[in-house]
mmCIF file of C-alpha atoms and ligand atoms in Angstrom:
data_model
loop_
_atom_site.group_PDB
_atom_site.id
_atom_site.type_symbol
_atom_site.label_atom_id
_atom_site.label_comp_id
_atom_site.label_asym_id
_atom_site.label_seq_id
_atom_site.Cartn_x
_atom_site.Cartn_y
_atom_site.Cartn_z
ATOM 1 C CA UNK A 1 1.838 -54.693 -86.026
ATOM 2 C CA UNK A 2 3.102 -51.071 -87.055
ATOM 3 C CA UNK A 3 5.552 -49.464 -84.805
ATOM 4 C CA UNK A 4 4.812 -46.036 -83.021
ATOM 5 C CA UNK A 5 3.881 -42.936 -84.494
ATOM 6 C CA UNK A 6 6.320 -39.609 -84.377
ATOM 7 C CA UNK A 7 3.567 -38.209 -82.517
ATOM 8 C CA UNK A 8 3.255 -40.658 -79.775
ATOM 9 C CA UNK A 9 4.138 -39.385 -76.313
ATOM 10 C CA UNK A 10 6.112 -41.201 -73.875
ATOM 11 C CA UNK A 11 6.406 -41.084 -70.410
ATOM 12 C CA UNK A 12 9.356 -39.849 -68.268
ATOM 13 C CA UNK A 13 10.304 -43.735 -67.461
ATOM 14 C CA UNK A 14 10.233 -44.229 -71.248
ATOM 15 C CA UNK A 15 12.360 -41.418 -72.060
ATOM 16 C CA UNK A 16 14.763 -42.448 -69.137
ATOM 17 C CA UNK A 17 14.930 -46.112 -70.152
ATOM 18 C CA UNK A 18 15.480 -44.977 -73.923
ATOM 19 C CA UNK A 19 18.404 -42.482 -73.123
ATOM 20 C CA UNK A 20 19.809 -43.775 -69.881
ATOM 21 C CA UNK A 21 19.099 -40.465 -68.041
ATOM 22 C CA UNK A 22 17.764 -40.566 -64.751
ATOM 23 C CA UNK A 23 13.997 -39.162 -64.600
ATOM 24 C CA UNK A 24 15.586 -36.321 -62.036
ATOM 25 C CA UNK A 25 17.966 -35.081 -64.619
ATOM 26 C CA UNK A 26 15.066 -34.984 -67.108
ATOM 27 C CA UNK A 27 12.988 -32.602 -64.646
ATOM 28 C CA UNK A 28 16.367 -30.487 -64.339
ATOM 29 C CA UNK A 29 16.503 -30.440 -68.105
ATOM 30 C CA UNK A 30 13.029 -29.189 -68.321
ATOM 31 C CA UNK A 31 13.563 -26.588 -65.346
ATOM 32 C CA UNK A 32 16.361 -25.620 -67.441
ATOM 33 C CA UNK A 33 14.152 -24.929 -70.524
ATOM 34 C CA UNK A 34 16.325 -27.579 -72.519
ATOM 35 C CA UNK A 35 13.266 -29.986 -73.160
ATOM 36 C CA UNK A 36 9.503 -29.390 -72.436
ATOM 37 C CA UNK A 37 6.761 -31.816 -71.629
ATOM 38 C CA UNK A 38 3.218 -31.687 -71.897
ATOM 39 C CA UNK A 39 0.904 -32.753 -68.994
ATOM 40 C CA UNK A 40 -1.951 -35.410 -68.388
ATOM 41 C CA UNK A 41 -5.138 -34.728 -66.829
ATOM 42 C CA UNK A 42 -3.479 -36.318 -64.012
ATOM 43 C CA UNK A 43 -0.455 -34.026 -63.946
ATOM 44 C CA UNK A 44 1.785 -36.541 -65.637
ATOM 45 C CA UNK A 45 4.627 -35.515 -67.823
ATOM 46 C CA UNK A 46 4.512 -36.738 -71.479
ATOM 47 C CA UNK A 47 7.375 -35.959 -73.778
ATOM 48 C CA UNK A 48 7.660 -35.589 -77.813
ATOM 49 C CA UNK A 49 9.461 -38.312 -79.179
ATOM 50 C CA UNK A 50 11.922 -35.682 -80.571
ATOM 51 C CA UNK A 51 12.906 -34.960 -76.909
ATOM 52 C CA UNK A 52 15.009 -38.590 -77.174
ATOM 53 C CA UNK A 53 17.301 -36.422 -79.708
ATOM 54 C CA UNK A 54 17.552 -33.609 -77.572
ATOM 55 C CA UNK A 55 18.572 -35.540 -74.629
ATOM 56 C CA UNK A 56 20.979 -37.296 -76.714
ATOM 57 C CA UNK A 57 22.551 -33.943 -77.765
ATOM 58 C CA UNK A 58 22.641 -32.892 -74.139
ATOM 59 C CA UNK A 59 24.791 -36.274 -73.181
ATOM 60 C CA UNK A 60 27.036 -35.389 -75.968
ATOM 61 C CA UNK A 61 27.566 -31.802 -74.802
ATOM 62 C CA UNK A 62 27.875 -33.104 -71.230
ATOM 63 C CA UNK A 63 30.879 -35.611 -72.318
ATOM 64 C CA UNK A 64 32.365 -32.753 -74.130
ATOM 65 C CA UNK A 65 32.423 -30.309 -71.229
ATOM 66 C CA UNK A 66 29.901 -27.785 -73.243
ATOM 67 C CA UNK A 67 27.863 -26.048 -70.839
ATOM 68 C CA UNK A 68 24.263 -26.797 -70.521
ATOM 69 C CA UNK A 69 24.017 -22.866 -71.241
ATOM 70 C CA UNK A 70 25.598 -23.133 -74.445
ATOM 71 C CA UNK A 71 23.203 -26.247 -75.125
ATOM 72 C CA UNK A 72 20.357 -23.964 -74.382
ATOM 73 C CA UNK A 73 21.753 -21.404 -76.833
ATOM 74 C CA UNK A 74 21.744 -23.917 -79.588
ATOM 75 C CA UNK A 75 18.231 -25.461 -78.640
ATOM 76 C CA UNK A 76 16.798 -21.934 -78.742
ATOM 77 C CA UNK A 77 17.640 -22.001 -82.407
ATOM 78 C CA UNK A 78 15.419 -24.893 -82.966
ATOM 79 C CA UNK A 79 12.123 -25.588 -83.590
ATOM 80 C CA UNK A 80 10.232 -26.714 -80.464
ATOM 81 C CA UNK A 81 8.042 -29.117 -82.453
ATOM 82 C CA UNK A 82 10.332 -31.461 -84.250
ATOM 83 C CA UNK A 83 13.369 -33.501 -84.160
ATOM 84 C CA UNK A 84 16.859 -31.584 -84.901
ATOM 85 C CA UNK A 85 17.518 -32.231 -88.543
ATOM 86 C CA UNK A 86 21.084 -33.550 -89.887
ATOM 87 C CA UNK A 87 21.656 -29.753 -90.963
ATOM 88 C CA UNK A 88 21.016 -28.617 -87.234
ATOM 89 C CA UNK A 89 23.370 -31.250 -85.913
ATOM 90 C CA UNK A 90 25.812 -30.053 -88.202
ATOM 91 C CA UNK A 91 25.678 -26.619 -87.335
ATOM 92 C CA UNK A 92 25.793 -27.605 -83.781
ATOM 93 C CA UNK A 93 28.710 -30.043 -83.903
ATOM 94 C CA UNK A 94 30.769 -27.562 -86.137
ATOM 95 C CA UNK A 95 30.212 -25.056 -83.373
ATOM 96 C CA UNK A 96 31.117 -27.244 -80.558
ATOM 97 C CA UNK A 97 34.245 -28.586 -82.679
ATOM 98 C CA UNK A 98 35.359 -24.842 -82.446
ATOM 99 C CA UNK A 99 35.000 -24.933 -78.687
ATOM 100 C CA UNK A 100 36.745 -28.157 -78.192
ATOM 101 C CA UNK A 101 39.915 -26.626 -80.421
ATOM 102 C CA UNK A 102 39.671 -23.533 -78.331
ATOM 103 C CA UNK A 103 40.020 -25.137 -75.157
ATOM 104 C CA UNK A 104 42.785 -27.506 -76.621
ATOM 105 C CA UNK A 105 44.725 -24.452 -77.486
ATOM 106 C CA UNK A 106 44.121 -23.207 -74.008
ATOM 107 C CA UNK A 107 45.184 -26.404 -72.081
ATOM 108 C CA UNK A 108 48.441 -26.315 -74.543
ATOM 109 C CA UNK A 109 49.150 -22.910 -73.259
ATOM 110 C CA UNK A 110 48.437 -23.874 -69.608
ATOM 111 C CA UNK A 111 50.470 -27.138 -69.882
ATOM 112 C CA UNK A 112 53.513 -24.674 -71.534
ATOM 113 C CA UNK A 113 52.924 -22.505 -68.573
ATOM 114 C CA UNK A 114 52.731 -25.156 -65.582
ATOM 115 C CA UNK A 115 55.917 -26.678 -67.402
ATOM 116 C CA UNK A 116 58.045 -23.559 -66.574
ATOM 117 C CA UNK A 117 56.919 -24.164 -63.033
ATOM 118 C CA UNK A 118 58.558 -27.528 -62.751
ATOM 119 C CA UNK A 119 61.846 -27.366 -60.573
ATOM 120 C CA UNK A 120 60.862 -23.561 -59.786
ATOM 121 C CA UNK A 121 58.608 -23.422 -56.852
ATOM 122 C CA UNK A 122 58.752 -19.633 -56.750
ATOM 123 C CA UNK A 123 54.901 -19.353 -56.270
ATOM 124 C CA UNK A 124 55.472 -15.928 -57.211
ATOM 125 C CA UNK A 125 52.431 -13.453 -57.617
ATOM 126 C CA UNK A 126 54.307 -11.261 -59.567
ATOM 127 C CA UNK A 127 56.539 -13.387 -61.784
ATOM 128 C CA UNK A 128 54.974 -16.711 -62.140
ATOM 129 C CA UNK A 129 52.685 -17.022 -65.300
ATOM 130 C CA UNK A 130 50.561 -19.512 -63.741
ATOM 131 C CA UNK A 131 49.860 -17.511 -60.684
ATOM 132 C CA UNK A 132 49.574 -14.482 -62.287
ATOM 133 C CA UNK A 133 48.593 -14.569 -66.102
ATOM 134 C CA UNK A 134 49.163 -11.906 -68.241
ATOM 135 C CA UNK A 135 50.184 -9.914 -65.188
ATOM 136 C CA UNK A 136 46.347 -9.466 -64.887
ATOM 137 C CA UNK A 137 46.677 -8.666 -60.727
ATOM 138 C CA UNK A 138 49.155 -5.872 -61.242
ATOM 139 C CA UNK A 139 46.231 -3.399 -61.938
ATOM 140 C CA UNK A 140 44.863 -4.163 -58.791
ATOM 141 C CA UNK A 141 47.787 -2.691 -56.878
ATOM 142 C CA UNK A 142 50.427 -4.210 -54.586
ATOM 143 C CA UNK A 143 49.535 -7.054 -52.007
ATOM 144 C CA UNK A 144 48.156 -10.630 -52.372
ATOM 145 C CA UNK A 145 45.359 -11.441 -54.862
ATOM 146 C CA UNK A 146 42.748 -14.026 -54.948
ATOM 147 C CA UNK A 147 43.669 -16.314 -58.038
ATOM 148 C CA UNK A 148 40.812 -15.836 -60.795
ATOM 149 C CA UNK A 149 38.799 -19.114 -61.392
ATOM 150 C CA UNK A 150 39.953 -21.297 -64.351
ATOM 151 C CA UNK A 151 36.694 -21.752 -66.539
ATOM 152 C CA UNK A 152 35.890 -24.727 -68.293
ATOM 153 C CA UNK A 153 34.279 -22.675 -71.096
HETATM 154 S S1 FES B 201 56.400 -21.374 -59.682
HETATM 155 FE FE1 FES B 201 57.749 -20.327 -60.399
HETATM 156 S S2 FES B 201 57.401 -19.899 -62.206
HETATM 157 FE FE2 FES B 201 55.609 -20.868 -61.559
#
Protein backbone atom coordinates (compact mmCIF):
# COMPACT_ATOMS: atom_id res chain seq x y z
CA UNK A 1 0.00 0.00 0.00
CA UNK A 2 1.54 3.36 -1.00
CA UNK A 3 2.35 5.93 1.72
CA UNK A 4 0.76 9.36 1.90
CA UNK A 5 1.49 11.71 -0.98
CA UNK A 6 3.32 14.95 -0.07
CA UNK A 7 0.25 16.85 -1.24
CA UNK A 8 -2.08 15.11 1.23
CA UNK A 9 -3.70 17.51 3.66
CA UNK A 10 -3.71 16.87 7.37
CA UNK A 11 -6.36 17.65 9.96
CA UNK A 12 -5.47 19.71 13.02
CA UNK A 13 -5.71 16.54 15.09
CA UNK A 14 -3.22 14.76 12.84
CA UNK A 15 -0.75 17.65 13.02
CA UNK A 16 -1.19 17.77 16.80
CA UNK A 17 -0.59 14.04 17.11
CA UNK A 18 2.45 14.07 14.82
CA UNK A 19 4.11 17.08 16.47
CA UNK A 20 2.96 16.75 20.08
CA UNK A 21 1.61 20.31 19.93
CA UNK A 22 -1.88 21.15 21.21
CA UNK A 23 -4.50 22.09 18.64
CA UNK A 24 -4.97 25.41 20.47
CA UNK A 25 -1.26 26.11 19.89
CA UNK A 26 -1.67 25.36 16.18
CA UNK A 27 -4.49 27.90 16.04
CA UNK A 28 -2.29 30.40 17.86
CA UNK A 29 0.60 29.84 15.40
CA UNK A 30 -1.85 30.38 12.58
CA UNK A 31 -3.08 33.65 14.08
CA UNK A 32 0.57 34.73 14.42
CA UNK A 33 1.16 33.98 10.75
CA UNK A 34 3.68 31.18 11.41
CA UNK A 35 1.65 28.48 9.70
CA UNK A 36 -1.36 28.52 7.44
CA UNK A 37 -4.28 26.23 6.78
CA UNK A 38 -6.85 25.87 4.09
CA UNK A 39 -10.50 25.28 4.96
CA UNK A 40 -12.88 22.57 3.92
CA UNK A 41 -16.40 23.31 2.79
CA UNK A 42 -17.37 22.65 6.40
CA UNK A 43 -14.83 25.29 7.57
CA UNK A 44 -12.45 22.74 9.06
CA UNK A 45 -8.74 23.43 8.90
CA UNK A 46 -6.51 21.38 6.66
CA UNK A 47 -2.72 21.64 6.78
CA UNK A 48 -0.18 20.88 4.09
CA UNK A 49 2.37 18.27 5.17
CA UNK A 50 5.23 20.77 5.21
CA UNK A 51 3.48 22.46 8.14
CA UNK A 52 4.79 19.56 10.26
CA UNK A 53 8.35 20.76 9.68
CA UNK A 54 7.43 24.35 10.46
CA UNK A 55 5.77 23.34 13.73
CA UNK A 56 8.86 21.30 14.63
CA UNK A 57 11.09 24.31 13.96
CA UNK A 58 8.81 26.44 16.17
CA UNK A 59 9.26 23.89 18.97
CA UNK A 60 13.04 24.02 18.58
CA UNK A 61 12.90 27.82 18.74
CA UNK A 62 10.77 27.72 21.89
CA UNK A 63 13.23 25.37 23.57
CA UNK A 64 16.06 27.77 22.72
CA UNK A 65 14.18 30.86 23.87
CA UNK A 66 13.99 32.31 20.36
CA UNK A 67 11.00 34.72 20.24
CA UNK A 68 8.18 33.78 17.89
CA UNK A 69 8.62 37.13 16.14
CA UNK A 70 12.07 35.94 15.04
CA UNK A 71 10.68 32.63 13.91
CA UNK A 72 8.16 34.59 11.85
CA UNK A 73 11.02 36.62 10.35
CA UNK A 74 12.78 33.40 9.30
CA UNK A 75 9.60 31.85 7.96
CA UNK A 76 8.91 35.01 5.93
CA UNK A 77 12.04 34.13 3.92
CA UNK A 78 10.78 30.64 3.16
CA UNK A 79 8.49 29.71 0.30
CA UNK A 80 5.01 29.19 1.74
CA UNK A 81 4.26 26.14 -0.37
CA UNK A 82 7.02 23.69 0.45
CA UNK A 83 9.01 22.02 3.19
CA UNK A 84 11.94 24.08 4.54
CA UNK A 85 15.00 22.63 2.83
CA UNK A 86 18.29 21.51 4.34
CA UNK A 87 19.80 24.78 3.15
CA UNK A 88 16.95 26.76 4.77
CA UNK A 89 17.50 25.00 8.08
CA UNK A 90 21.26 25.52 7.86
CA UNK A 91 20.74 29.28 7.48
CA UNK A 92 18.21 29.42 10.32
CA UNK A 93 20.29 27.30 12.69
CA UNK A 94 23.41 29.35 11.94
CA UNK A 95 21.49 32.54 12.74
CA UNK A 96 20.03 31.13 15.95
CA UNK A 97 23.40 29.82 17.09
CA UNK A 98 24.63 33.40 16.87
CA UNK A 99 21.69 34.45 19.01
CA UNK A 100 22.52 31.81 21.61
CA UNK A 101 26.17 32.89 21.66
CA UNK A 102 25.17 36.51 22.20
CA UNK A 103 22.82 35.49 24.99
CA UNK A 104 25.53 33.35 26.60
CA UNK A 105 27.90 36.34 26.60
CA UNK A 106 25.16 38.51 28.11
CA UNK A 107 24.47 35.91 30.80
CA UNK A 108 28.19 35.68 31.59
CA UNK A 109 28.35 39.48 31.88
CA UNK A 110 25.33 39.55 34.21
CA UNK A 111 26.83 36.70 36.23
CA UNK A 112 30.03 38.74 36.73
CA UNK A 113 28.00 41.77 37.78
CA UNK A 114 25.91 39.74 40.19
CA UNK A 115 29.05 38.21 41.66
CA UNK A 116 30.08 41.74 42.63
CA UNK A 117 26.88 42.07 44.67
CA UNK A 118 27.52 38.94 46.73
CA UNK A 119 28.50 40.06 50.18
CA UNK A 120 27.77 43.72 49.33
CA UNK A 121 24.04 44.31 49.63
CA UNK A 122 24.28 48.08 49.04
CA UNK A 123 21.40 47.97 46.47
CA UNK A 124 22.80 51.28 45.26
CA UNK A 125 21.07 52.83 42.26
CA UNK A 126 24.19 54.86 41.58
CA UNK A 127 27.07 52.43 42.07
CA UNK A 128 25.72 48.87 41.70
CA UNK A 129 26.10 47.69 38.10
CA UNK A 130 23.19 45.30 38.45
CA UNK A 131 20.76 47.99 39.59
CA UNK A 132 22.18 50.62 37.26
CA UNK A 133 23.88 48.94 34.29
CA UNK A 134 26.16 51.35 32.50
CA UNK A 135 24.87 54.16 34.75
CA UNK A 136 21.98 54.37 32.28
CA UNK A 137 19.64 55.87 34.86
CA UNK A 138 21.85 58.88 35.61
CA UNK A 139 20.69 60.60 32.42
CA UNK A 140 17.15 60.62 33.83
CA UNK A 141 18.19 62.92 36.65
CA UNK A 142 18.29 62.38 40.41
CA UNK A 143 15.90 60.18 42.36
CA UNK A 144 14.79 56.56 42.20
CA UNK A 145 14.08 54.99 38.82
CA UNK A 146 12.22 51.93 37.67
CA UNK A 147 14.58 49.12 36.72
CA UNK A 148 14.64 48.35 33.00
CA UNK A 149 13.16 45.03 31.94
CA UNK A 150 15.70 42.35 31.19
CA UNK A 151 14.86 40.98 27.77
CA UNK A 152 15.29 37.35 26.77
CA UNK A 153 16.21 38.56 23.28
S1 LIG B 1 24.48 45.33 45.66
FE1 LIG B 1 26.27 46.43 46.02
S2 LIG B 1 27.32 46.33 44.14
FE2 LIG B 1 25.41 45.38 43.74
